[in-house]
PDB file of C-alpha atoms in Angstrom:
ATOM      1  CA  UNK A   1     278.921 206.386-135.210  1.00 41.00           C
ATOM      2  CA  UNK A   2     279.296 206.156-131.266  1.00 38.00           C
ATOM      3  CA  UNK A   3     281.198 203.148-130.299  1.00 42.00           C
ATOM      4  CA  UNK A   4     280.236 201.596-127.313  1.00 36.00           C
ATOM      5  CA  UNK A   5     282.387 199.215-125.755  1.00 39.00           C
ATOM      6  CA  UNK A   6     281.303 196.699-123.331  1.00 36.00           C
ATOM      7  CA  UNK A   7     282.572 197.392-119.826  1.00 41.00           C
ATOM      8  CA  UNK A   8     283.262 194.156-118.088  1.00 40.00           C
ATOM      9  CA  UNK A   9     285.078 195.678-114.944  1.00 42.00           C
ATOM     10  CA  UNK A  10     281.743 194.672-112.745  1.00 38.00           C
ATOM     11  CA  UNK A  11     282.157 191.589-113.839  1.00 40.00           C
ATOM     12  CA  UNK A  12     285.298 190.127-113.837  1.00 42.00           C
ATOM     13  CA  UNK A  13     285.834 191.885-110.050  1.00 45.00           C
ATOM     14  CA  UNK A  14     282.730 190.745-108.545  1.00 48.00           C
ATOM     15  CA  UNK A  15     282.830 189.091-105.749  1.00 57.00           C
ATOM     16  CA  UNK A  16     280.159 186.392-105.320  1.00 56.00           C
ATOM     17  CA  UNK A  17     280.579 185.914-101.324  1.00 66.00           C
ATOM     18  CA  UNK A  18     279.794 189.924-101.119  1.00 76.00           C
ATOM     19  CA  UNK A  19     276.295 188.664-102.919  1.00 82.00           C
ATOM     20  CA  UNK A  20     275.767 185.484-100.749  1.00 83.00           C
ATOM     21  CA  UNK A  21     276.078 188.078 -97.530  1.00 88.00           C
ATOM     22  CA  UNK A  22     273.517 190.139 -99.449  1.00 89.00           C
ATOM     23  CA  UNK A  23     270.984 187.280-100.106  1.00 89.00           C
ATOM     24  CA  UNK A  24     271.936 186.231 -96.308  1.00 91.00           C
ATOM     25  CA  UNK A  25     270.533 189.507 -95.183  1.00 92.00           C
ATOM     26  CA  UNK A  26     267.524 189.430 -97.809  1.00 92.00           C
ATOM     27  CA  UNK A  27     266.167 186.664 -95.878  1.00 92.00           C
ATOM     28  CA  UNK A  28     266.896 187.524 -92.727  1.00 95.00           C
ATOM     29  CA  UNK A  29     264.761 190.630 -93.434  1.00 94.00           C
ATOM     30  CA  UNK A  30     262.185 188.863 -94.878  1.00 93.00           C
ATOM     31  CA  UNK A  31     261.784 186.338 -92.163  1.00 94.00           C
ATOM     32  CA  UNK A  32     262.190 189.137 -89.463  1.00 95.00           C
ATOM     33  CA  UNK A  33     259.010 190.702 -91.221  1.00 93.00           C
ATOM     34  CA  UNK A  34     256.950 187.715 -91.613  1.00 91.00           C
ATOM     35  CA  UNK A  35     257.609 186.661 -87.836  1.00 94.00           C
ATOM     36  CA  UNK A  36     256.473 190.208 -86.977  1.00 94.00           C
ATOM     37  CA  UNK A  37     253.609 190.214 -89.098  1.00 91.00           C
ATOM     38  CA  UNK A  38     251.785 187.141 -87.791  1.00 91.00           C
ATOM     39  CA  UNK A  39     252.932 188.070 -84.172  1.00 93.00           C
ATOM     40  CA  UNK A  40     251.196 191.531 -84.075  1.00 92.00           C
ATOM     41  CA  UNK A  41     248.345 190.132 -86.121  1.00 88.00           C
ATOM     42  CA  UNK A  42     248.542 187.854 -82.733  1.00 91.00           C
ATOM     43  CA  UNK A  43     248.130 190.924 -80.734  1.00 91.00           C
ATOM     44  CA  UNK A  44     251.900 189.762 -79.209  1.00 95.00           C
ATOM     45  CA  UNK A  45     253.614 192.846 -77.327  1.00 94.00           C
ATOM     46  CA  UNK A  46     256.728 194.776 -78.741  1.00 95.00           C
ATOM     47  CA  UNK A  47     259.297 192.531 -77.105  1.00 96.00           C
ATOM     48  CA  UNK A  48     256.782 188.943 -78.443  1.00 96.00           C
ATOM     49  CA  UNK A  49     256.911 190.496 -81.782  1.00 96.00           C
ATOM     50  CA  UNK A  50     260.600 191.102 -81.415  1.00 97.00           C
ATOM     51  CA  UNK A  51     261.366 187.465 -79.932  1.00 96.00           C
ATOM     52  CA  UNK A  52     258.997 185.689 -82.826  1.00 97.00           C
ATOM     53  CA  UNK A  53     260.618 187.599 -85.687  1.00 97.00           C
ATOM     54  CA  UNK A  54     264.312 186.563 -84.264  1.00 97.00           C
ATOM     55  CA  UNK A  55     263.564 182.884 -84.252  1.00 96.00           C
ATOM     56  CA  UNK A  56     261.612 182.674 -87.405  1.00 95.00           C
ATOM     57  CA  UNK A  57     265.131 184.638 -88.997  1.00 96.00           C
ATOM     58  CA  UNK A  58     268.053 182.747 -87.223  1.00 96.00           C
ATOM     59  CA  UNK A  59     266.254 179.574 -86.116  1.00 96.00           C
ATOM     60  CA  UNK A  60     266.761 177.490 -88.973  1.00 95.00           C
ATOM     61  CA  UNK A  61     270.641 178.684 -89.213  1.00 95.00           C
ATOM     62  CA  UNK A  62     271.365 178.003 -85.805  1.00 96.00           C
ATOM     63  CA  UNK A  63     270.037 174.197 -86.140  1.00 96.00           C
ATOM     64  CA  UNK A  64     271.856 173.553 -89.555  1.00 95.00           C
ATOM     65  CA  UNK A  65     275.244 174.689 -87.719  1.00 95.00           C
ATOM     66  CA  UNK A  66     274.761 172.573 -84.775  1.00 95.00           C
ATOM     67  CA  UNK A  67     274.020 169.630 -87.462  1.00 95.00           C
ATOM     68  CA  UNK A  68     277.432 170.620 -89.085  1.00 94.00           C
ATOM     69  CA  UNK A  69     278.858 171.087 -85.772  1.00 93.00           C
ATOM     70  CA  UNK A  70     279.730 174.614 -87.478  1.00 92.00           C
ATOM     71  CA  UNK A  71     281.128 177.414 -84.309  1.00 89.00           C
ATOM     72  CA  UNK A  72     280.364 179.793 -83.090  1.00 91.00           C
ATOM     73  CA  UNK A  73     276.997 180.123 -84.432  1.00 92.00           C
ATOM     74  CA  UNK A  74     277.071 182.850 -87.185  1.00 91.00           C
ATOM     75  CA  UNK A  75     274.535 185.473 -85.404  1.00 93.00           C
ATOM     76  CA  UNK A  76     277.380 185.450 -82.500  1.00 93.00           C
ATOM     77  CA  UNK A  77     280.109 186.713 -84.278  1.00 92.00           C
ATOM     78  CA  UNK A  78     278.494 189.055 -86.368  1.00 92.00           C
ATOM     79  CA  UNK A  79     276.457 191.297 -84.586  1.00 92.00           C
ATOM     80  CA  UNK A  80     274.864 192.708 -87.950  1.00 94.00           C
ATOM     81  CA  UNK A  81     272.307 189.833 -87.761  1.00 95.00           C
ATOM     82  CA  UNK A  82     270.373 190.895 -84.552  1.00 95.00           C
ATOM     83  CA  UNK A  83     270.978 194.549 -85.696  1.00 96.00           C
ATOM     84  CA  UNK A  84     268.972 193.819 -88.906  1.00 96.00           C
ATOM     85  CA  UNK A  85     266.345 191.708 -87.252  1.00 97.00           C
ATOM     86  CA  UNK A  86     265.446 194.123 -84.538  1.00 97.00           C
ATOM     87  CA  UNK A  87     265.593 197.043 -86.625  1.00 97.00           C
ATOM     88  CA  UNK A  88     263.246 195.178 -89.463  1.00 96.00           C
ATOM     89  CA  UNK A  89     260.772 193.985 -86.827  1.00 96.00           C
ATOM     90  CA  UNK A  90     260.480 197.544 -84.902  1.00 96.00           C
ATOM     91  CA  UNK A  91     259.998 198.934 -88.123  1.00 95.00           C
ATOM     92  CA  UNK A  92     257.279 196.578 -89.422  1.00 93.00           C
ATOM     93  CA  UNK A  93     255.559 196.918 -85.987  1.00 93.00           C
ATOM     94  CA  UNK A  94     255.152 200.654 -86.511  1.00 93.00           C
ATOM     95  CA  UNK A  95     254.064 200.622 -90.074  1.00 89.00           C
ATOM     96  CA  UNK A  96     252.218 197.800 -90.393  1.00 84.00           C
ATOM     97  CA  UNK A  97     248.478 197.338 -89.344  1.00 80.00           C
ATOM     98  CA  UNK A  98     247.206 194.108 -87.747  1.00 71.00           C
ATOM     99  CA  UNK A  99     244.035 194.053 -89.615  1.00 71.00           C
ATOM    100  CA  UNK A 100     245.044 194.682 -92.483  1.00 68.00           C
ATOM    101  CA  UNK A 101     242.789 192.541 -95.747  1.00 70.00           C
ATOM    102  CA  UNK A 102     246.670 191.701 -97.123  1.00 75.00           C
ATOM    103  CA  UNK A 103     247.893 190.033 -93.942  1.00 76.00           C
ATOM    104  CA  UNK A 104     247.988 186.212 -95.432  1.00 78.00           C
ATOM    105  CA  UNK A 105     249.400 188.176 -99.274  1.00 83.00           C
ATOM    106  CA  UNK A 106     252.047 189.885 -97.252  1.00 83.00           C
ATOM    107  CA  UNK A 107     252.846 186.886 -95.135  1.00 84.00           C
ATOM    108  CA  UNK A 108     253.526 184.689 -97.805  1.00 86.00           C
ATOM    109  CA  UNK A 109     255.171 186.856-100.185  1.00 90.00           C
ATOM    110  CA  UNK A 110     257.596 187.637 -97.305  1.00 91.00           C
ATOM    111  CA  UNK A 111     258.199 183.884 -96.539  1.00 89.00           C
ATOM    112  CA  UNK A 112     259.119 183.340-100.221  1.00 92.00           C
ATOM    113  CA  UNK A 113     261.669 185.689-100.093  1.00 94.00           C
ATOM    114  CA  UNK A 114     262.879 183.999 -97.035  1.00 93.00           C
ATOM    115  CA  UNK A 115     262.156 180.441 -98.604  1.00 94.00           C
ATOM    116  CA  UNK A 116     264.435 181.610-101.939  1.00 95.00           C
ATOM    117  CA  UNK A 117     267.137 183.251 -99.785  1.00 95.00           C
ATOM    118  CA  UNK A 118     267.224 180.483 -97.000  1.00 95.00           C
ATOM    119  CA  UNK A 119     267.420 177.561 -98.974  1.00 95.00           C
ATOM    120  CA  UNK A 120     270.343 178.865-100.910  1.00 95.00           C
ATOM    121  CA  UNK A 121     272.662 179.973 -97.896  1.00 95.00           C
ATOM    122  CA  UNK A 122     271.742 176.526 -96.357  1.00 95.00           C
ATOM    123  CA  UNK A 123     272.859 174.515 -99.588  1.00 96.00           C
ATOM    124  CA  UNK A 124     275.983 176.395-100.071  1.00 94.00           C
ATOM    125  CA  UNK A 125     277.156 176.243 -96.315  1.00 93.00           C
ATOM    126  CA  UNK A 126     276.518 172.667 -96.160  1.00 95.00           C
ATOM    127  CA  UNK A 127     278.402 172.109 -99.211  1.00 94.00           C
ATOM    128  CA  UNK A 128     281.269 174.074 -98.589  1.00 92.00           C
ATOM    129  CA  UNK A 129     281.612 171.918 -95.160  1.00 92.00           C
ATOM    130  CA  UNK A 130     282.060 168.927 -97.369  1.00 92.00           C
ATOM    131  CA  UNK A 131     278.030 167.676 -97.184  1.00 94.00           C
ATOM    132  CA  UNK A 132     277.033 165.222-100.364  1.00 95.00           C
ATOM    133  CA  UNK A 133     274.316 166.440-102.518  1.00 95.00           C
ATOM    134  CA  UNK A 134     271.153 164.918-100.438  1.00 95.00           C
ATOM    135  CA  UNK A 135     272.539 165.832 -97.097  1.00 96.00           C
ATOM    136  CA  UNK A 136     273.313 169.491 -98.763  1.00 96.00           C
ATOM    137  CA  UNK A 137     269.345 169.817 -99.939  1.00 96.00           C
ATOM    138  CA  UNK A 138     268.214 168.425 -96.555  1.00 96.00           C
ATOM    139  CA  UNK A 139     270.191 171.185 -94.613  1.00 96.00           C
ATOM    140  CA  UNK A 140     268.726 173.788 -97.245  1.00 95.00           C
ATOM    141  CA  UNK A 141     265.181 172.817 -96.537  1.00 94.00           C
ATOM    142  CA  UNK A 142     266.190 172.917 -92.521  1.00 95.00           C
ATOM    143  CA  UNK A 143     267.366 176.481 -92.852  1.00 94.00           C
ATOM    144  CA  UNK A 144     263.847 177.820 -93.865  1.00 91.00           C
ATOM    145  CA  UNK A 145     261.585 175.458 -92.708  1.00 92.00           C
ATOM    146  CA  UNK A 146     262.573 175.257 -88.532  1.00 94.00           C
ATOM    147  CA  UNK A 147     262.398 179.081 -88.032  1.00 92.00           C
ATOM    148  CA  UNK A 148     258.992 178.963 -89.788  1.00 90.00           C
ATOM    149  CA  UNK A 149     257.814 176.003 -88.039  1.00 92.00           C
ATOM    150  CA  UNK A 150     258.742 177.443 -84.375  1.00 93.00           C
ATOM    151  CA  UNK A 151     257.005 180.967 -85.799  1.00 93.00           C
ATOM    152  CA  UNK A 152     253.719 179.178 -86.307  1.00 92.00           C
ATOM    153  CA  UNK A 153     253.928 176.946 -83.120  1.00 93.00           C
ATOM    154  CA  UNK A 154     254.200 180.031 -81.067  1.00 94.00           C
ATOM    155  CA  UNK A 155     251.285 181.948 -83.086  1.00 93.00           C
ATOM    156  CA  UNK A 156     249.205 179.154 -82.900  1.00 92.00           C
ATOM    157  CA  UNK A 157     249.008 178.329 -86.071  1.00 90.00           C
ATOM    158  CA  UNK A 158     249.290 175.013 -88.045  1.00 86.00           C
ATOM    159  CA  UNK A 159     253.003 175.065 -89.607  1.00 86.00           C
ATOM    160  CA  UNK A 160     253.088 176.092 -92.853  1.00 77.00           C
ATOM    161  CA  UNK A 161     255.158 173.434 -94.203  1.00 78.00           C
ATOM    162  CA  UNK A 162     252.867 170.534 -92.901  1.00 76.00           C
ATOM    163  CA  UNK A 163     250.022 172.014 -94.900  1.00 77.00           C
ATOM    164  CA  UNK A 164     249.361 170.569 -98.617  1.00 67.00           C
ATOM    165  CA  UNK A 165     251.215 174.123-100.118  1.00 74.00           C
ATOM    166  CA  UNK A 166     254.267 174.052-102.451  1.00 86.00           C
ATOM    167  CA  UNK A 167     256.709 175.123-100.137  1.00 90.00           C
ATOM    168  CA  UNK A 168     259.478 172.059 -99.864  1.00 91.00           C
ATOM    169  CA  UNK A 169     259.058 171.014-103.350  1.00 92.00           C
ATOM    170  CA  UNK A 170     259.979 174.118-104.393  1.00 94.00           C
ATOM    171  CA  UNK A 171     263.052 174.389-102.061  1.00 94.00           C
ATOM    172  CA  UNK A 172     264.134 171.269-103.372  1.00 95.00           C
ATOM    173  CA  UNK A 173     263.834 172.150-107.092  1.00 95.00           C
ATOM    174  CA  UNK A 174     265.902 175.008-106.708  1.00 96.00           C
ATOM    175  CA  UNK A 175     268.453 173.075-104.748  1.00 96.00           C
ATOM    176  CA  UNK A 176     268.359 170.449-107.846  1.00 96.00           C
ATOM    177  CA  UNK A 177     268.844 173.234-110.266  1.00 97.00           C
ATOM    178  CA  UNK A 178     271.710 174.994-108.278  1.00 97.00           C
ATOM    179  CA  UNK A 179     273.867 171.446-108.665  1.00 96.00           C
ATOM    180  CA  UNK A 180     272.736 171.008-112.081  1.00 97.00           C
ATOM    181  CA  UNK A 181     273.977 174.565-112.816  1.00 96.00           C
ATOM    182  CA  UNK A 182     277.409 174.240-110.941  1.00 92.00           C
ATOM    183  CA  UNK A 183     278.158 170.912-112.511  1.00 94.00           C
ATOM    184  CA  UNK A 184     277.896 172.716-115.867  1.00 95.00           C
ATOM    185  CA  UNK A 185     280.364 175.120-115.291  1.00 94.00           C
ATOM    186  CA  UNK A 186     277.826 178.224-114.754  1.00 94.00           C
ATOM    187  CA  UNK A 187     279.221 181.039-113.060  1.00 91.00           C
ATOM    188  CA  UNK A 188     278.649 180.804-109.038  1.00 90.00           C
ATOM    189  CA  UNK A 189     276.685 183.913-108.930  1.00 89.00           C
ATOM    190  CA  UNK A 190     274.885 183.159-111.643  1.00 92.00           C
ATOM    191  CA  UNK A 191     273.542 180.293-110.597  1.00 93.00           C
ATOM    192  CA  UNK A 192     273.052 181.740-107.057  1.00 93.00           C
ATOM    193  CA  UNK A 193     270.391 183.802-108.561  1.00 93.00           C
ATOM    194  CA  UNK A 194     268.949 181.325-110.867  1.00 96.00           C
ATOM    195  CA  UNK A 195     268.257 179.109-107.570  1.00 96.00           C
ATOM    196  CA  UNK A 196     266.408 182.061-105.976  1.00 95.00           C
ATOM    197  CA  UNK A 197     264.725 182.967-109.023  1.00 96.00           C
ATOM    198  CA  UNK A 198     263.572 179.260-109.573  1.00 97.00           C
ATOM    199  CA  UNK A 199     262.203 178.352-105.886  1.00 96.00           C
ATOM    200  CA  UNK A 200     260.480 182.318-105.538  1.00 96.00           C
ATOM    201  CA  UNK A 201     258.735 181.570-109.064  1.00 96.00           C
ATOM    202  CA  UNK A 202     257.651 178.406-108.006  1.00 95.00           C
ATOM    203  CA  UNK A 203     256.106 179.165-105.154  1.00 94.00           C
ATOM    204  CA  UNK A 204     254.367 182.261-106.249  1.00 94.00           C
ATOM    205  CA  UNK A 205     253.180 180.495-108.997  1.00 94.00           C
ATOM    206  CA  UNK A 206     251.466 177.912-106.408  1.00 91.00           C
ATOM    207  CA  UNK A 207     250.050 180.567-104.622  1.00 89.00           C
ATOM    208  CA  UNK A 208     248.741 181.992-107.151  1.00 89.00           C
ATOM    209  CA  UNK A 209     247.451 179.044-108.816  1.00 88.00           C
ATOM    210  CA  UNK A 210     246.489 177.499-105.788  1.00 85.00           C
ATOM    211  CA  UNK A 211     248.878 174.486-106.538  1.00 85.00           C
ATOM    212  CA  UNK A 212     248.874 171.581-103.871  1.00 81.00           C
ATOM    213  CA  UNK A 213     249.874 168.343-103.252  1.00 73.00           C
ATOM    214  CA  UNK A 214     246.906 165.765-103.158  1.00 71.00           C
ATOM    215  CA  UNK A 215     246.941 163.821 -99.485  1.00 69.00           C
ATOM    216  CA  UNK A 216     247.340 160.191 -99.467  1.00 67.00           C
ATOM    217  CA  UNK A 217     244.162 158.187 -99.056  1.00 69.00           C
ATOM    218  CA  UNK A 218     243.745 154.349 -98.967  1.00 70.00           C
ATOM    219  CA  UNK A 219     240.353 153.678-100.627  1.00 68.00           C
ATOM    220  CA  UNK A 220     238.949 150.484-100.465  1.00 64.00           C
TER     221      UNK A 220
END
């Protein structure tokens, strides 16, 4: 018989910080694409689309770092962020058709990927700076919603986070799961993946089945 031994080298030598940087770049690409899609759909020119993609991708993280007094800003010391944003935006402008019937679906998909990645990044950055759990959750939400709000305002759209859709609640649920897994002693990278998966799943299920929060209304 052929004996197959499990090679644990990948697990034992795995660097969680590398995975975190990968998640960050995934969020950057996703938000750049979502910003470009909406801007191109609104007939912005190449530089207008690029501007919208930049504020969508780094706007929330910038506000988060300013609140935490975390300097210099992450995108000022690592030019990979602006490089990736530019490449993602230009590529999307070239290959994306602004009148495609799938604009809304693709926009929500990329936005959800950004939601999953940036919520996690925001929580971990805040936690590393000594913020308590509620503040870390709040800054995780800020990391993703600020860029989206600016994007929608520039494109003359009602900000997605101000509508009745399941959005911020998905981020909060994922953040609570992250701290629960962390306190249970689960490996950091496993908690990261579970958090992103939970946020993504909740948001996509909400879109698929049209889950919404009811508006509060006083009735006599």
